[in-house]
XYZ file of C-alpha atoms in Angstrom:
302
model
C 0.000 0.000 0.000
C 2.898 2.364 0.757
C 6.641 2.675 1.282
C 7.965 5.287 3.709
C 11.678 6.081 3.561
C 13.098 7.599 6.741
C 16.090 9.784 5.925
C 18.620 11.762 7.939
C 22.113 12.169 9.300
C 23.438 9.531 11.720
C 21.916 10.057 15.193
C 19.264 12.487 13.958
C 16.311 10.737 15.602
C 15.205 8.593 12.678
C 14.259 5.527 14.720
C 12.052 7.556 17.048
C 10.419 9.136 14.013
C 9.756 5.689 12.547
C 8.208 4.470 15.811
C 6.007 7.561 16.180
C 4.844 7.252 12.588
C 4.097 3.543 13.008
C 2.106 4.171 16.192
C 0.179 7.017 14.596
C -0.661 4.842 11.599
C -1.851 2.006 13.826
C -4.108 4.429 15.713
C -5.572 5.816 12.501
C -8.612 4.433 10.722
C -6.350 2.592 8.292
C -6.614 -1.189 8.570
C -3.312 -1.817 6.827
C -0.465 -3.641 8.522
C 2.492 -1.458 9.473
C 6.020 -2.815 9.570
C 9.382 -1.175 10.286
C 12.437 -2.563 8.503
C 15.817 -1.582 9.943
C 19.296 -2.925 10.662
C 18.096 -4.447 13.945
C 15.829 -6.811 11.975
C 18.987 -8.568 10.798
C 21.050 -8.078 13.976
C 23.498 -5.896 12.069
C 25.991 -3.753 13.985
C 26.020 -0.198 12.650
C 29.786 0.261 12.945
C 30.536 -3.017 11.195
C 27.912 -2.294 8.529
C 29.435 1.091 7.694
C 33.083 0.186 8.269
C 33.855 0.137 4.548
C 32.170 0.438 1.182
C 31.625 -3.311 0.564
C 29.941 -3.693 3.975
C 27.803 -0.618 3.399
C 26.805 -1.824 -0.050
C 25.882 -5.217 1.410
C 23.750 -3.549 4.086
C 21.826 -1.517 1.546
C 21.323 -4.628 -0.570
C 19.933 -6.591 2.391
C 17.506 -3.818 3.321
C 16.451 -3.224 -0.287
C 15.758 -6.931 -0.832
C 13.669 -7.126 2.336
C 11.694 -4.054 1.289
C 11.096 -5.566 -2.158
C 9.828 -8.815 -0.619
C 7.587 -6.981 1.849
C 5.844 -4.467 -0.411
C 2.176 -5.247 -0.992
C -1.207 -3.619 -1.440
C -2.112 -4.446 2.173
C 0.818 -3.091 4.171
C 2.728 0.097 4.925
C 6.480 -0.474 5.042
C 8.701 1.999 6.921
C 12.399 1.755 6.092
C 14.346 3.098 9.069
C 17.933 3.577 7.977
C 20.278 6.372 6.924
C 19.057 6.255 3.314
C 21.676 8.939 2.802
C 22.496 8.335 -0.876
C 20.101 9.848 -3.408
C 20.804 7.044 -5.882
C 19.699 4.526 -3.255
C 16.506 6.478 -2.576
C 15.861 6.381 -6.308
C 16.183 2.579 -6.246
C 13.647 2.428 -3.405
C 11.313 4.731 -5.349
C 11.586 2.335 -8.301
C 10.545 -0.564 -6.053
C 7.468 1.378 -4.968
C 6.663 2.268 -8.575
C 6.997 -1.348 -9.663
C 4.627 -2.381 -6.858
C 2.103 0.337 -7.793
C 1.883 1.861 -4.300
C 2.277 5.199 -2.512
C 5.698 6.523 -1.582
C 7.028 9.310 0.608
C 10.163 10.427 2.448
C 10.273 11.543 6.087
C 13.385 13.645 6.674
C 14.814 14.265 10.163
C 16.424 17.661 9.642
C 19.028 18.063 12.385
C 22.240 20.073 12.179
C 25.406 17.999 12.047
C 26.788 19.391 15.334
C 23.655 18.352 17.198
C 23.820 14.856 15.675
C 27.437 14.639 16.823
C 26.468 15.608 20.392
C 23.649 13.056 20.406
C 26.059 10.377 19.244
C 28.493 11.253 22.047
C 25.650 11.222 24.543
C 24.626 7.733 23.488
C 28.196 6.559 23.910
C 28.340 7.932 27.456
C 25.121 6.086 28.286
C 26.415 2.851 26.781
C 23.788 2.941 24.018
C 24.310 2.056 20.359
C 26.447 4.720 18.695
C 28.807 5.355 15.806
C 32.587 5.403 16.048
C 33.827 8.946 15.484
C 35.552 8.143 12.200
C 32.464 6.405 10.827
C 30.181 9.203 12.003
C 32.324 11.839 10.292
C 32.454 9.846 7.067
C 28.699 9.327 6.970
C 27.980 12.952 7.850
C 30.283 14.129 5.075
C 28.652 11.901 2.447
C 25.046 12.641 3.396
C 22.948 13.787 0.427
C 20.059 15.897 1.633
C 16.675 15.070 0.071
C 15.195 17.591 -2.328
C 11.440 17.657 -2.853
C 12.019 18.616 -6.497
C 13.288 15.065 -7.081
C 10.517 12.559 -7.712
C 12.289 10.027 -5.462
C 12.275 12.564 -2.581
C 8.660 13.586 -3.008
C 6.403 14.025 -1.192
C 8.833 15.113 1.522
C 7.762 15.500 5.161
C 10.357 17.332 7.264
C 10.757 16.800 11.003
C 12.815 19.061 13.280
C 13.677 16.740 16.184
C 16.243 19.032 17.832
C 13.985 22.095 17.847
C 10.523 20.632 18.239
C 11.048 17.036 19.327
C 9.339 14.093 17.664
C 5.865 12.991 18.730
C 2.864 11.359 17.154
C 1.357 14.828 17.138
C 4.269 16.417 15.241
C 2.955 18.257 12.149
C 5.132 16.221 9.773
C 3.898 12.940 11.307
C 0.269 14.071 11.061
C 0.746 15.134 7.436
C 2.454 11.842 6.561
C -0.332 9.787 8.158
C -2.928 11.795 6.261
C -1.105 11.242 2.991
C -0.635 7.511 3.579
C -4.193 6.767 4.693
C -6.278 9.129 2.585
C -8.830 7.389 0.391
C -8.209 7.969 -3.291
C -10.777 8.413 -6.032
C -10.862 9.906 -9.512
C -10.959 13.449 -8.089
C -7.996 13.079 -5.743
C -5.055 15.237 -6.762
C -2.851 15.511 -3.663
C -2.072 11.794 -3.285
C 0.063 10.067 -5.890
C -0.008 6.323 -6.342
C 2.981 5.323 -8.426
C 2.193 3.372 -11.558
C 4.487 0.578 -12.795
C 6.006 0.957 -16.234
C 6.671 -1.829 -18.697
C 10.354 -1.628 -17.838
C 9.810 -2.063 -14.098
C 7.302 -4.856 -14.625
C 9.780 -6.682 -16.834
C 12.494 -6.281 -14.205
C 10.299 -7.748 -11.512
C 9.157 -10.532 -13.783
C 12.706 -11.530 -14.608
C 13.222 -12.842 -11.066
C 14.016 -16.535 -10.889
C 10.657 -17.395 -9.309
C 8.709 -15.522 -12.001
C 10.627 -17.234 -14.767
C 9.851 -20.533 -13.104
C 6.137 -19.671 -13.086
C 6.252 -18.726 -16.783
C 8.044 -21.940 -17.679
C 5.584 -24.010 -15.644
C 2.491 -22.288 -17.071
C 3.554 -22.682 -20.701
C 4.464 -26.314 -20.095
C 0.970 -26.967 -18.747
C -0.550 -25.482 -21.904
C 1.741 -27.607 -24.075
C 0.778 -30.762 -22.168
C -2.912 -29.911 -22.559
C -2.498 -29.562 -26.325
C -0.624 -32.867 -26.629
C -3.307 -34.661 -24.621
C -6.162 -33.053 -26.560
C -4.565 -33.932 -29.898
C -4.225 -37.520 -28.752
C -7.941 -37.626 -27.992
C -8.758 -35.934 -31.323
C -6.647 -38.456 -33.242
C -4.641 -35.736 -34.967
C -7.595 -33.574 -35.987
C -7.994 -29.822 -35.412
C -8.510 -28.540 -31.869
C -11.466 -26.212 -31.384
C -12.682 -24.920 -28.062
C -10.223 -26.791 -25.831
C -10.383 -25.256 -22.354
C -7.365 -25.048 -20.050
C -9.048 -23.344 -17.123
C -11.785 -21.018 -15.939
C -11.709 -17.482 -17.373
C -8.929 -18.464 -19.784
C -9.201 -18.401 -23.603
C -9.842 -21.665 -25.395
C -7.353 -23.283 -27.765
C -8.266 -23.250 -31.456
C -5.614 -24.906 -33.638
C -6.376 -25.687 -37.270
C -3.907 -28.547 -37.725
C -2.003 -31.206 -35.889
C 1.158 -29.827 -34.233
C 3.996 -32.135 -33.250
C 5.710 -31.929 -29.888
C 9.020 -30.645 -31.362
C 7.196 -27.746 -33.013
C 5.296 -26.983 -29.822
C 8.554 -26.914 -27.899
C 10.123 -24.524 -30.402
C 7.132 -22.198 -30.222
C 7.183 -22.348 -26.435
C 10.868 -21.379 -26.346
C 10.209 -18.540 -28.790
C 7.320 -17.270 -26.676
C 9.391 -17.309 -23.490
C 12.209 -15.451 -25.225
C 9.859 -12.826 -26.626
C 8.123 -12.388 -23.278
C 11.423 -11.829 -21.474
C 12.454 -9.020 -23.788
C 11.800 -5.446 -22.735
C 9.708 -3.436 -25.169
C 8.639 0.118 -24.515
C 5.820 -0.149 -27.022
C 4.605 -3.703 -26.479
C 2.301 -5.150 -23.820
C 3.601 -5.744 -20.280
C 4.826 -9.260 -19.510
C 2.552 -11.614 -17.569
C 2.640 -11.216 -13.804
C 1.147 -14.594 -12.773
C 0.493 -18.124 -14.069
C -2.975 -17.388 -15.479
C -1.688 -14.329 -17.320
C 1.140 -16.392 -18.783
C -1.286 -19.090 -19.940
C -3.608 -16.498 -21.450
C -0.812 -14.866 -23.424
C 0.629 -18.197 -24.568
C -2.750 -19.450 -25.794
C -3.336 -16.162 -27.622
C 0.098 -16.526 -29.193
C -0.590 -20.105 -30.325
C -4.049 -19.268 -31.651
C -2.591 -16.402 -33.631
C 0.211 -18.503 -35.076
C -1.650 -21.784 -35.589
C -5.322 -20.946 -35.262
C -8.128 -21.196 -37.747
C -8.702 -18.167 -39.903
């Protein structure tokens, strides 16, 4: 239903913002599940995760993969991490677009000196904190979100150092309103991202999706072979492969080798990205429907 990206300098109050937002969402009229994804979900130490570029890249990959697996029409996912690189926020925006859901960024706007003091205070209390060298490196590389960028919009800005962070904070209230507002044809202030052919193809190219395509087309092929056996080599008209699916109409007998060649061709064509063609199938029934249409067009009665 939505992806919320929490963004800010290290020790800028992002985790508290995520908790306040999650609590406010749960208290709203929205019936959607709310889940926070952060480093703690994977028992990752922040200093080890940001010790070097390979570790940092691995951390972002782990979080991105978990977000991708968790996105759905029935849940609100809050990603509580630095999310300090604009290119990474763009990748997250692409995930939301591919899922066809809402997206927003909540930015904890705190001056670097205050973040540094908060980090030192956590260290004195024995709480989780950043090593000085890692803190300075992350602070230096932080890329502030800009609402003019589509991947940073809409942008809700919190001021934890000046105003604190509560469920009643204006930015939290505005974010909850945006995430839970009912949308109809007249709604203009809430944007639900729409997947493009390119993003749908990317998602479909996952190993599991390719497996589903292969399995679905094989089932259609088996149905044709069985039906031709029953028809003693005659034409196939009106052969059903499932409810709400098109029927098979083939004007001549088709051998198994030819069926296999056509199946391979169909899978290859389906896997190719085309900006002008139809989107690839997203489930088994869609794959069967497209494959039957393809066969009927190539081999059907005229």
